[in-house]
Short mmCIF file of C-alpha atoms and ligand atoms in Angstrom, two decimals:
data_model
loop_
_atom_site.label_atom_id
_atom_site.label_comp_id
_atom_site.label_asym_id
_atom_site.label_seq_id
_atom_site.Cartn_x
_atom_site.Cartn_y
_atom_site.Cartn_z
CA MET A 1 -157.01 -10.38 62.43
CA THR A 2 -156.72 -6.84 64.87
CA THR A 3 -158.39 -3.18 63.32
CA VAL A 4 -155.60 -0.58 64.45
CA ALA A 5 -156.66 1.32 66.73
CA ASN A 6 -156.33 4.15 64.30
CA PRO A 7 -156.62 3.93 60.57
CA ALA A 8 -154.55 5.62 58.58
CA ARG A 9 -156.00 8.15 55.88
CA HIS A 10 -152.25 8.59 54.54
CA ALA A 11 -151.47 4.81 53.96
CA VAL A 12 -148.79 3.41 51.86
CA THR A 13 -150.26 3.46 48.09
CA ALA A 14 -149.03 2.07 44.54
CA SER A 15 -147.80 6.10 44.17
CA GLN A 16 -144.93 5.72 46.75
CA ASP A 17 -142.98 3.65 43.77
CA THR A 18 -142.36 6.74 42.03
CA HIS A 19 -141.78 10.43 43.08
CA PRO A 20 -140.93 13.38 41.02
CA VAL A 21 -137.33 13.20 43.07
CA PHE A 22 -136.52 10.24 41.92
CA ASP A 23 -136.30 11.68 38.09
CA GLU A 24 -134.77 14.94 39.80
CA LEU A 25 -132.00 13.07 41.50
CA GLY A 26 -131.50 10.06 38.49
CA PHE A 27 -132.30 7.46 41.03
CA PRO A 28 -132.47 3.94 39.26
CA THR A 29 -135.38 3.04 37.93
CA ASP A 30 -136.17 -0.83 39.33
CA THR A 31 -138.96 -0.27 42.03
CA ASN A 32 -137.02 -3.22 43.74
CA ASN A 33 -133.83 -0.85 44.25
CA LEU A 34 -134.44 -0.88 47.97
CA TYR A 35 -132.13 2.96 47.82
CA ARG A 36 -135.46 3.75 45.87
CA GLN A 37 -138.30 1.66 48.56
CA THR A 38 -136.33 3.10 51.88
CA VAL A 39 -136.70 6.96 50.31
CA GLY A 40 -139.68 6.39 49.05
CA ALA A 41 -141.21 6.35 52.67
CA MET A 42 -139.76 9.03 53.47
CA LEU A 43 -141.15 11.32 50.70
CA HIS A 44 -144.42 9.84 51.48
CA ALA A 45 -143.75 11.78 54.89
CA ALA A 46 -142.77 14.65 54.11
CA ASP A 47 -145.05 15.12 51.24
CA VAL A 48 -147.71 14.44 53.96
CA MET A 49 -146.38 17.43 56.42
CA SER A 50 -145.68 19.51 53.27
CA LEU A 51 -141.60 19.93 53.76
CA PRO A 52 -139.63 22.29 51.71
CA HIS A 53 -138.34 20.77 48.38
CA TYR A 54 -134.79 20.99 49.17
CA LEU A 55 -135.13 19.39 52.85
CA LYS A 56 -136.22 16.31 50.51
CA ILE A 57 -134.09 16.37 48.05
CA VAL A 58 -131.00 17.12 50.44
CA LEU A 59 -131.86 13.87 52.74
CA ALA A 60 -132.68 11.79 49.94
CA GLN A 61 -128.68 11.92 48.63
CA PRO A 62 -126.30 10.54 51.26
CA LYS A 63 -123.42 13.92 52.06
CA ASN A 64 -120.77 11.38 51.74
CA GLU A 65 -120.10 7.67 49.87
CA ILE A 66 -116.40 6.45 50.21
CA MET A 67 -115.19 2.71 48.17
CA VAL A 68 -111.99 1.44 48.64
CA ASN A 69 -110.00 -1.29 47.89
CA PHE A 70 -107.35 -3.11 49.72
CA PRO A 71 -104.92 -6.46 50.17
CA VAL A 72 -104.55 -8.28 52.95
CA LYS A 73 -102.54 -11.28 53.30
CA MET A 74 -104.51 -14.88 54.05
CA ASP A 75 -103.38 -17.90 56.04
CA ASP A 76 -101.79 -19.48 52.84
CA GLY A 77 -99.91 -16.88 52.06
CA GLN A 78 -102.24 -14.94 49.19
CA PHE A 79 -102.96 -11.46 49.01
CA ARG A 80 -107.35 -10.92 48.16
CA LEU A 81 -107.77 -8.03 47.13
CA PHE A 82 -111.82 -6.73 49.77
CA LYS A 83 -114.03 -3.80 49.04
CA GLY A 84 -114.67 -1.35 52.16
CA TYR A 85 -117.89 0.88 52.15
CA ARG A 86 -118.20 4.03 54.48
CA VAL A 87 -121.34 6.10 53.10
CA GLN A 88 -122.20 9.33 55.31
CA HIS A 89 -125.32 10.41 54.78
CA ASN A 90 -126.18 13.09 57.05
CA ASN A 91 -124.53 15.28 60.19
CA ALA A 92 -126.87 18.23 60.39
CA LEU A 93 -127.11 17.02 63.69
CA GLY A 94 -124.54 15.74 65.24
CA PRO A 95 -121.33 13.26 63.24
CA TYR A 96 -122.15 10.59 61.59
CA LYS A 97 -123.32 7.46 62.75
CA GLY A 98 -123.92 4.05 62.51
CA GLY A 99 -122.46 0.48 61.88
CA LEU A 100 -120.18 -1.57 59.62
CA ARG A 101 -121.40 -4.83 58.15
CA PHE A 102 -119.63 -7.73 56.97
CA HIS A 103 -121.03 -9.38 54.11
CA HIS A 104 -120.18 -11.24 51.20
CA ASP A 105 -123.06 -9.79 49.19
CA VAL A 106 -123.65 -6.33 50.57
CA HIS A 107 -123.57 -2.86 47.36
CA LEU A 108 -123.57 0.25 47.70
CA ASP A 109 -126.93 0.76 47.60
CA ASP A 110 -127.72 -1.32 50.70
CA VAL A 111 -125.41 0.93 52.82
CA LYS A 112 -126.96 3.50 51.60
CA SER A 113 -130.13 3.00 52.55
CA LEU A 114 -129.08 2.04 56.16
CA ALA A 115 -126.71 5.43 56.70
CA PHE A 116 -129.82 7.46 55.50
CA LEU A 117 -131.93 4.52 58.27
CA MET A 118 -129.30 5.46 60.66
CA THR A 119 -130.39 9.94 60.32
CA MET A 120 -133.56 9.19 60.82
CA LYS A 121 -133.79 7.12 63.45
CA CYS A 122 -131.32 9.64 65.33
CA SER A 123 -133.19 12.09 64.81
CA LEU A 124 -136.59 10.04 65.93
CA VAL A 125 -134.65 8.82 69.20
CA GLY A 126 -132.77 12.11 70.23
CA VAL A 127 -129.55 11.82 70.02
CA PRO A 128 -126.86 13.92 68.28
CA TYR A 129 -125.74 12.29 65.72
CA GLY A 130 -126.51 12.13 61.61
CA GLY A 131 -126.17 9.07 59.99
CA GLY A 132 -123.69 6.53 58.34
CA LYS A 133 -123.16 3.30 57.61
CA GLY A 134 -120.65 0.60 56.59
CA GLY A 135 -119.11 -2.26 55.63
CA ILE A 136 -116.86 -4.62 53.97
CA LYS A 137 -118.13 -7.20 51.53
CA VAL A 138 -116.66 -10.39 53.47
CA ASP A 139 -118.06 -13.75 54.87
CA PRO A 140 -116.22 -13.43 58.30
CA ARG A 141 -118.07 -17.17 58.81
CA LYS A 142 -115.10 -17.98 55.78
CA HIS A 143 -112.00 -17.33 57.31
CA SER A 144 -109.74 -17.63 60.16
CA SER A 145 -109.96 -14.93 63.50
CA GLY A 146 -105.92 -13.76 62.39
CA GLU A 147 -107.23 -13.14 58.74
CA MET A 148 -110.37 -11.49 60.12
CA GLU A 149 -108.01 -9.12 62.19
CA ARG A 150 -106.02 -8.19 59.20
CA ILE A 151 -109.36 -7.84 56.82
CA VAL A 152 -111.00 -5.37 59.47
CA ARG A 153 -107.39 -3.31 60.71
CA ARG A 154 -106.75 -3.38 56.43
CA PHE A 155 -110.11 -1.49 56.54
CA THR A 156 -109.73 1.00 59.15
CA ALA A 157 -106.55 2.43 58.45
CA ALA A 158 -108.34 3.05 54.51
CA ILE A 159 -110.92 4.46 56.14
CA ALA A 160 -108.78 5.82 59.44
CA HIS A 161 -109.04 10.11 57.38
CA GLN A 162 -112.89 9.99 57.46
CA ILE A 163 -113.95 8.28 60.90
CA GLY A 164 -113.72 9.84 64.44
CA PRO A 165 -114.97 10.52 67.40
CA ASP A 166 -116.20 14.15 66.17
CA TYR A 167 -116.79 13.36 63.35
CA ASP A 168 -118.58 9.13 62.00
CA ILE A 169 -118.58 6.83 64.32
CA PRO A 170 -118.84 2.95 63.11
CA ALA A 171 -120.12 -0.01 65.48
CA PRO A 172 -121.48 -3.07 65.44
CA ASP A 173 -124.31 -4.44 62.83
CA VAL A 174 -125.09 -8.12 60.73
CA GLY A 175 -121.58 -10.74 60.66
CA SER A 176 -119.47 -7.57 62.57
CA ASN A 177 -118.91 -8.25 66.82
CA ALA A 178 -117.29 -6.18 70.02
CA GLN A 179 -114.31 -7.75 68.85
CA HIS A 180 -113.98 -6.49 65.57
CA MET A 181 -114.95 -2.93 67.46
CA ALA A 182 -112.31 -3.42 69.38
CA TRP A 183 -109.80 -3.97 66.50
CA ILE A 184 -111.01 -0.97 65.07
CA ALA A 185 -110.76 0.97 68.84
CA ASP A 186 -107.28 -0.22 68.78
CA THR A 187 -106.20 0.94 64.73
CA TYR A 188 -107.43 3.70 64.78
CA THR A 189 -105.72 4.55 68.49
CA PHE A 190 -102.02 3.90 66.61
CA LEU A 191 -103.30 6.13 63.42
CA SER A 192 -104.80 9.19 64.67
CA GLU A 193 -102.92 12.22 65.47
CA ILE A 194 -105.68 12.35 68.81
CA GLY A 195 -103.64 9.09 69.53
CA GLY A 196 -103.43 10.19 73.52
CA HIS A 197 -106.21 11.00 73.75
CA ASN A 198 -109.47 8.83 74.25
CA PRO A 199 -109.68 7.66 70.98
CA THR A 200 -111.35 4.59 71.70
CA ALA A 201 -115.07 7.17 71.18
CA VAL A 202 -114.11 6.52 67.31
CA VAL A 203 -116.55 3.24 67.65
CA THR A 204 -119.19 1.92 69.94
CA GLY A 205 -120.15 -2.13 70.45
CA LYS A 206 -116.58 -2.28 71.92
CA PRO A 207 -116.27 -5.40 75.09
CA VAL A 208 -116.41 -4.08 78.42
CA GLU A 209 -113.29 -4.34 79.31
CA TYR A 210 -112.30 -1.57 76.81
CA GLY A 211 -114.62 0.92 76.62
CA GLY A 212 -117.94 -0.25 75.78
CA SER A 213 -120.59 0.01 77.86
CA LEU A 214 -123.37 -2.44 79.69
CA GLY A 215 -125.84 -2.53 78.47
CA ARG A 216 -124.77 -2.56 74.11
CA GLU A 217 -125.24 -6.19 73.42
CA LYS A 218 -128.32 -6.66 74.01
CA ALA A 219 -130.16 -2.71 73.41
CA THR A 220 -131.03 -3.48 70.33
CA GLY A 221 -133.80 -6.15 70.93
CA GLN A 222 -134.33 -4.26 74.32
CA GLY A 223 -135.27 -1.53 72.17
CA VAL A 224 -138.00 -3.42 70.61
CA VAL A 225 -139.40 -5.27 73.06
CA ASP A 226 -139.16 -2.05 74.57
CA THR A 227 -141.17 -0.04 71.87
CA LEU A 228 -143.59 -4.01 71.75
CA CYS A 229 -145.19 -3.01 75.30
CA GLU A 230 -145.94 0.46 74.37
CA ILE A 231 -147.73 -0.40 71.83
CA ILE A 232 -149.84 -3.28 71.96
CA PRO A 233 -151.77 -2.15 74.81
CA GLU A 234 -153.26 -0.36 71.94
CA ILE A 235 -154.22 -3.40 70.46
CA GLY A 236 -155.40 -5.08 73.41
CA LEU A 237 -152.12 -7.13 74.00
CA ASN A 238 -149.89 -7.83 76.83
CA SER A 239 -146.85 -9.06 76.75
CA ALA A 240 -147.45 -11.26 80.01
CA THR A 241 -149.72 -13.78 77.46
CA CYS A 242 -147.94 -12.99 74.01
CA THR A 243 -146.29 -15.07 71.27
CA PHE A 244 -143.66 -14.65 68.88
CA SER A 245 -141.98 -15.80 66.49
CA VAL A 246 -138.66 -14.50 65.02
CA LEU A 247 -136.61 -14.44 61.74
CA GLY A 248 -133.12 -14.29 62.06
CA PHE A 249 -131.83 -15.75 65.52
CA GLY A 250 -128.30 -13.07 65.90
CA ASN A 251 -127.52 -10.57 67.61
CA VAL A 252 -130.73 -8.58 67.44
CA GLY A 253 -133.37 -12.22 66.91
CA SER A 254 -131.68 -13.37 70.16
CA TRP A 255 -131.81 -11.10 72.99
CA SER A 256 -135.61 -8.84 71.34
CA GLY A 257 -136.77 -12.82 72.01
CA LYS A 258 -135.26 -13.42 75.25
CA ILE A 259 -135.72 -10.22 76.51
CA PHE A 260 -139.57 -10.84 75.29
CA GLN A 261 -139.81 -14.61 77.13
CA ASP A 262 -138.44 -12.23 80.51
CA LYS A 263 -141.58 -10.39 80.17
CA GLY A 264 -143.54 -13.21 80.22
CA ALA A 265 -144.09 -13.95 76.25
CA LYS A 266 -144.48 -17.13 73.83
CA MET A 267 -141.15 -17.84 71.54
CA ILE A 268 -143.32 -20.11 69.09
CA ALA A 269 -141.41 -20.55 65.71
CA VAL A 270 -138.14 -19.07 64.95
CA ALA A 271 -135.82 -19.08 61.64
CA ASP A 272 -132.06 -17.79 60.08
CA HIS A 273 -129.26 -18.51 57.17
CA THR A 274 -130.13 -22.24 58.42
CA GLY A 275 -133.14 -23.58 58.85
CA PHE A 276 -136.66 -23.24 59.87
CA LEU A 277 -138.14 -24.63 63.75
CA ILE A 278 -141.28 -24.63 65.56
CA ASN A 279 -142.62 -26.51 68.57
CA GLU A 280 -146.10 -24.33 70.00
CA LYS A 281 -145.22 -25.08 72.84
CA GLY A 282 -143.18 -22.86 73.68
CA ILE A 283 -139.28 -22.42 72.47
CA ASP A 284 -136.37 -21.42 75.17
CA ALA A 285 -135.09 -18.17 73.93
CA ASN A 286 -131.81 -18.43 76.17
CA ASP A 287 -131.32 -22.73 75.40
CA LEU A 288 -131.26 -21.80 72.01
CA ALA A 289 -129.36 -18.58 72.23
CA ALA A 290 -126.38 -21.39 73.58
CA TYR A 291 -127.05 -23.28 71.17
CA VAL A 292 -125.96 -21.09 67.84
CA SER A 293 -123.32 -19.57 69.76
CA GLN A 294 -121.96 -23.21 69.17
CA ARG A 295 -123.64 -24.47 66.39
CA GLY A 296 -123.99 -20.61 64.30
CA GLY A 297 -127.25 -21.43 63.54
CA VAL A 298 -130.69 -22.88 64.12
CA ALA A 299 -130.00 -25.65 62.41
CA GLY A 300 -130.58 -29.38 64.20
CA TYR A 301 -132.12 -28.02 67.19
CA ALA A 302 -133.65 -30.76 68.76
CA LYS A 303 -136.07 -29.07 70.84
CA ALA A 304 -138.09 -27.88 67.92
CA ASN A 305 -139.34 -29.19 65.26
CA LYS A 306 -137.90 -28.49 61.42
CA CYS A 307 -140.76 -26.60 59.56
CA THR A 308 -140.87 -25.85 55.94
CA LYS A 309 -140.59 -21.73 55.02
CA GLU A 310 -144.13 -21.55 54.45
CA GLU A 311 -144.95 -23.62 57.80
CA PHE A 312 -143.34 -20.97 59.95
CA TYR A 313 -144.35 -18.03 57.81
CA LYS A 314 -148.73 -19.11 58.24
CA CYS A 315 -147.89 -20.12 62.09
CA LYS A 316 -149.82 -18.73 64.04
CA VAL A 317 -148.54 -15.76 66.99
CA ASP A 318 -149.30 -12.57 68.03
CA VAL A 319 -145.63 -10.96 67.16
CA PHE A 320 -143.34 -11.31 64.45
CA ILE A 321 -140.20 -10.14 64.92
CA PRO A 322 -137.94 -9.94 61.58
CA ALA A 323 -134.37 -9.31 62.74
CA ALA A 324 -132.02 -10.81 59.49
CA LEU A 325 -131.85 -8.80 55.90
CA GLU A 326 -133.79 -5.71 54.39
CA GLN A 327 -136.31 -7.15 52.08
CA MET A 328 -137.60 -10.44 53.24
CA ILE A 329 -141.19 -10.04 53.76
CA GLN A 330 -142.34 -9.32 50.04
CA GLU A 331 -145.97 -10.16 49.13
CA PRO A 332 -146.10 -13.47 49.23
CA GLU A 333 -144.37 -14.03 52.96
CA ALA A 334 -146.78 -10.95 54.21
CA GLU A 335 -149.58 -12.81 53.10
CA MET A 336 -148.64 -16.10 54.68
CA LEU A 337 -148.17 -14.22 58.21
CA ASN A 338 -150.49 -14.79 60.55
CA CYS A 339 -149.73 -12.57 63.09
CA LYS A 340 -151.11 -8.43 65.09
CA VAL A 341 -148.13 -6.94 64.76
CA VAL A 342 -144.29 -6.15 62.73
CA ALA A 343 -141.58 -5.04 64.90
CA GLU A 344 -138.93 -4.56 62.61
CA GLY A 345 -136.11 -5.74 64.21
CA ALA A 346 -134.02 -5.60 60.98
CA ASN A 347 -133.18 -2.15 59.32
CA ALA A 348 -135.90 -2.14 56.08
CA PRO A 349 -137.01 -5.92 56.35
CA THR A 350 -140.91 -5.25 55.09
CA THR A 351 -140.91 -4.20 51.63
CA PRO A 352 -143.46 -1.17 50.05
CA ALA A 353 -145.65 -4.00 48.37
CA GLY A 354 -145.67 -6.39 51.69
CA GLU A 355 -146.79 -3.66 53.72
CA ARG A 356 -149.68 -2.95 51.46
CA VAL A 357 -150.94 -6.27 51.85
CA LEU A 358 -150.10 -6.04 55.52
CA GLN A 359 -151.84 -2.82 55.80
CA ARG A 360 -155.12 -4.39 53.70
CA ARG A 361 -155.00 -7.42 56.22
CA GLY A 362 -154.87 -5.23 59.13
CA ILE A 363 -152.04 -5.81 60.79
CA GLU A 364 -149.37 -3.22 62.49
CA VAL A 365 -145.97 -2.79 61.43
CA LEU A 366 -143.63 -0.78 64.27
CA PRO A 367 -141.53 0.44 61.75
CA ALA A 368 -137.56 -0.12 62.35
CA ILE A 369 -136.43 3.27 62.73
CA LEU A 370 -138.16 3.02 66.02
CA CYS A 371 -137.98 -0.05 66.30
CA ASN A 372 -134.95 -1.22 66.07
CA ALA A 373 -133.41 2.19 67.29
CA GLY A 374 -131.99 0.43 71.08
CA GLY A 375 -129.13 0.50 69.87
CA VAL A 376 -127.64 3.40 68.01
CA THR A 377 -129.23 5.18 71.84
CA VAL A 378 -127.16 3.05 73.63
CA SER A 379 -124.03 3.13 71.40
CA TYR A 380 -124.44 7.09 72.28
CA PHE A 381 -124.20 6.41 75.52
CA GLU A 382 -121.74 4.37 75.37
CA TRP A 383 -120.30 7.62 73.52
CA VAL A 384 -120.71 9.76 75.96
CA GLN A 385 -119.52 6.73 79.07
CA ASN A 386 -115.95 7.24 76.78
CA LYS A 387 -116.13 10.96 76.74
CA THR A 388 -116.98 11.16 79.65
CA PHE A 389 -114.80 8.90 81.18
CA GLN A 390 -117.49 7.01 83.21
CA ALA A 391 -118.72 3.84 83.21
CA TRP A 392 -123.20 3.87 84.11
CA ASP A 393 -124.14 0.75 85.66
CA LEU A 394 -126.85 -1.62 84.23
CA ASP A 395 -130.14 0.14 85.67
CA ASN A 396 -128.65 3.40 84.56
CA VAL A 397 -128.42 2.89 80.96
CA ASP A 398 -131.94 0.59 80.18
CA ALA A 399 -134.01 3.24 82.29
CA GLN A 400 -132.13 5.93 80.14
CA LEU A 401 -132.94 3.54 77.43
CA ASN A 402 -136.69 3.39 77.98
CA ARG A 403 -137.00 6.75 78.44
CA HIS A 404 -135.75 8.01 74.85
CA ILE A 405 -137.89 5.20 73.64
CA THR A 406 -140.72 6.49 75.87
CA GLN A 407 -140.53 9.42 74.23
CA ALA A 408 -139.91 8.78 70.57
CA THR A 409 -142.77 6.94 70.73
CA THR A 410 -145.50 9.86 72.40
CA ARG A 411 -143.94 11.77 69.08
CA VAL A 412 -144.89 9.20 66.42
CA ARG A 413 -148.24 8.81 67.80
CA ASP A 414 -148.95 12.40 68.38
CA ALA A 415 -147.82 12.58 64.74
CA ARG A 416 -150.26 9.37 63.72
CA LYS A 417 -153.13 11.10 65.59
CA LYS A 418 -151.90 14.36 63.50
CA TYR A 419 -151.73 13.28 59.71
CA LYS A 420 -154.33 10.40 60.76
CA VAL A 421 -151.06 7.87 58.50
CA ASP A 422 -149.52 4.57 59.44
CA MET A 423 -146.79 3.85 61.60
CA ARG A 424 -143.97 4.08 59.36
CA THR A 425 -145.11 7.81 57.76
CA ALA A 426 -145.60 9.27 61.38
CA ALA A 427 -142.38 7.56 62.39
CA TYR A 428 -140.75 9.39 59.20
CA ILE A 429 -143.14 12.81 59.57
CA ALA A 430 -141.30 12.68 63.48
CA ALA A 431 -137.94 12.32 62.51
CA LEU A 432 -138.18 14.93 59.95
CA GLU A 433 -140.30 17.09 62.24
CA ARG A 434 -136.90 17.45 63.99
CA LEU A 435 -134.05 17.57 61.09
CA ALA A 436 -136.39 20.67 59.36
CA LYS A 437 -136.06 22.53 62.66
CA ALA A 438 -132.14 21.93 62.73
CA TYR A 439 -132.36 23.50 58.71
CA GLU A 440 -134.31 26.44 59.33
CA VAL A 441 -131.71 27.85 62.30
CA ARG A 442 -128.70 26.61 60.75
CA GLY A 443 -129.58 27.61 56.92
CA ILE A 444 -127.69 26.46 53.75
CA PHE A 445 -124.18 27.81 53.94
CA PRO A 446 -123.19 28.97 51.53
P1 NAD B 1 -126.27 -10.98 63.50
O1 NAD B 1 -124.97 -11.06 62.19
O2 NAD B 1 -126.32 -10.57 64.86
O3 NAD B 1 -127.26 -11.68 62.66
C1 NAD B 1 -128.05 -11.68 61.67
C2 NAD B 1 -129.16 -13.26 61.66
O4 NAD B 1 -129.82 -12.90 60.48
C3 NAD B 1 -128.48 -14.87 61.59
O5 NAD B 1 -129.58 -15.27 62.28
C4 NAD B 1 -128.15 -15.02 60.36
O6 NAD B 1 -128.89 -16.11 60.45
C5 NAD B 1 -129.94 -14.10 59.90
N1 NAD B 1 -129.55 -15.05 58.36
C6 NAD B 1 -129.04 -14.23 57.04
N2 NAD B 1 -129.22 -14.03 55.73
C7 NAD B 1 -130.99 -15.26 56.38
C8 NAD B 1 -131.63 -15.76 55.38
N3 NAD B 1 -131.12 -15.78 54.10
N4 NAD B 1 -133.16 -16.36 56.36
C9 NAD B 1 -132.86 -16.16 56.89
N5 NAD B 1 -132.32 -15.83 58.44
C10 NAD B 1 -131.23 -15.27 58.15
O7 NAD B 1 -126.66 -9.50 62.66
P2 NAD B 1 -128.13 -8.50 63.64
O8 NAD B 1 -126.80 -7.10 64.41
O9 NAD B 1 -128.51 -8.95 64.79
O10 NAD B 1 -128.98 -7.63 62.99
C11 NAD B 1 -130.08 -7.69 61.86
C12 NAD B 1 -130.64 -6.92 61.52
O11 NAD B 1 -130.57 -5.58 62.60
C13 NAD B 1 -130.22 -6.46 60.56
O12 NAD B 1 -131.31 -5.48 59.18
C14 NAD B 1 -129.52 -4.84 61.24
O13 NAD B 1 -128.84 -4.20 59.93
C15 NAD B 1 -130.50 -4.43 61.82
N6 NAD B 1 -129.96 -3.92 63.60
C16 NAD B 1 -128.87 -4.64 63.62
C17 NAD B 1 -128.14 -3.94 65.35
C18 NAD B 1 -127.07 -3.95 66.37
O14 NAD B 1 -126.91 -3.52 66.83
N7 NAD B 1 -126.48 -5.15 65.76
C19 NAD B 1 -129.23 -2.49 65.66
C20 NAD B 1 -130.15 -1.91 64.49
C21 NAD B 1 -130.04 -2.22 63.87
#
């Protein structure tokens, strides 16, 4: 196992599971609560850098938590009631920005956590946005295209007065895609007072034919690989000879795999909600992505062997890319992993207890707010193009993305050196520094 270049003095400790702010704000007492865990990492960083107390409490809670319940007619003529969310965490640096998750098991605390992470991510990569997130409690796989269209349009109508191109700009996340974003933009166009102007900028991740940006679909995966290419030489790895495994082979996982493979790296193992696959000789990410788009999952792919969960996690690779859901790398998974670097493509995939195990074992963790920030960065480019009636070419998008990721990585590296902390704490410190400056000059009014 490798030892990291800059061993952390302030490593993740069990004390992060508790903090006076949790009691002050009445947080859930369950230490497995995702929101508590996510905010806990920020509070740890805030303590290390001596952030003022008022900022800790302001950032520990979202500004607005919107919940809507709306009826939709199904194909069989029956009505069903759906629950939707939009959480607006913070807008000190710009309009709220963040994806919409369509998942049968999405809860308010998940959405709050993801909105919080967006505030931190946007600040870290230097895009002029705050953080937001939303979702609908729905399993898109269980609905016809017609039902999904009615669900998405009705949800848009329900939150139309709480979003807007200069106020809150949704985007895709787990279970949502470019077609859904097109329906949101189209619905918003009809409902908003700015209908005749430039309403498509209300949402990003749209199809390229309807105001989307080249490079947005692959952007999060591109950012994961750009981050890896910046960091791994420091720990003696070379992308041209790297091996890797991927958990979750949807948008983020498949694009991370395809782009890392283009750099010469070899994918040895992959998993999603349908199963686990392994092939020591390598699995072609392009071929597998084409298979998954036809079959809905990796199960049954003939050019790799089915394996168990244990075999998947224990598979020896240089880089492990979690790109599925939250809290999937807990203590048992962290004990099993046989890698040098975890590159968090997913949001909050590693629990604090899991991270303590990874740190003890000398495994470097590239935190989500840095590693998966490519998506929101190119969403920002899409929004800029919409607002200025431009269409950038792909080379420009990729170059600008790389510039943002490189600069953010430098800021994380600097914070790490200055405070002698792990990468996650350093990333939060770099994000908090920008937010703290904004609050300092803005003040709190009235
Ligand atoms: P997606 O819906 O395209 O893919 C999700 C993947 O996770 C699928 O392959 C699915 O099979 C897999 N999965 C779900 N449950 C699983 C389970 N129990 N075990 C194994 N695999 C499971 O979603 P996505 O857009 O790729 O998002 C993945 C992660 O990346 C999420 O955490 C999301 O918040 C984050 N993220 C996405 C973007 C983006 O631009 N799409 C940007 C930043 C962060």
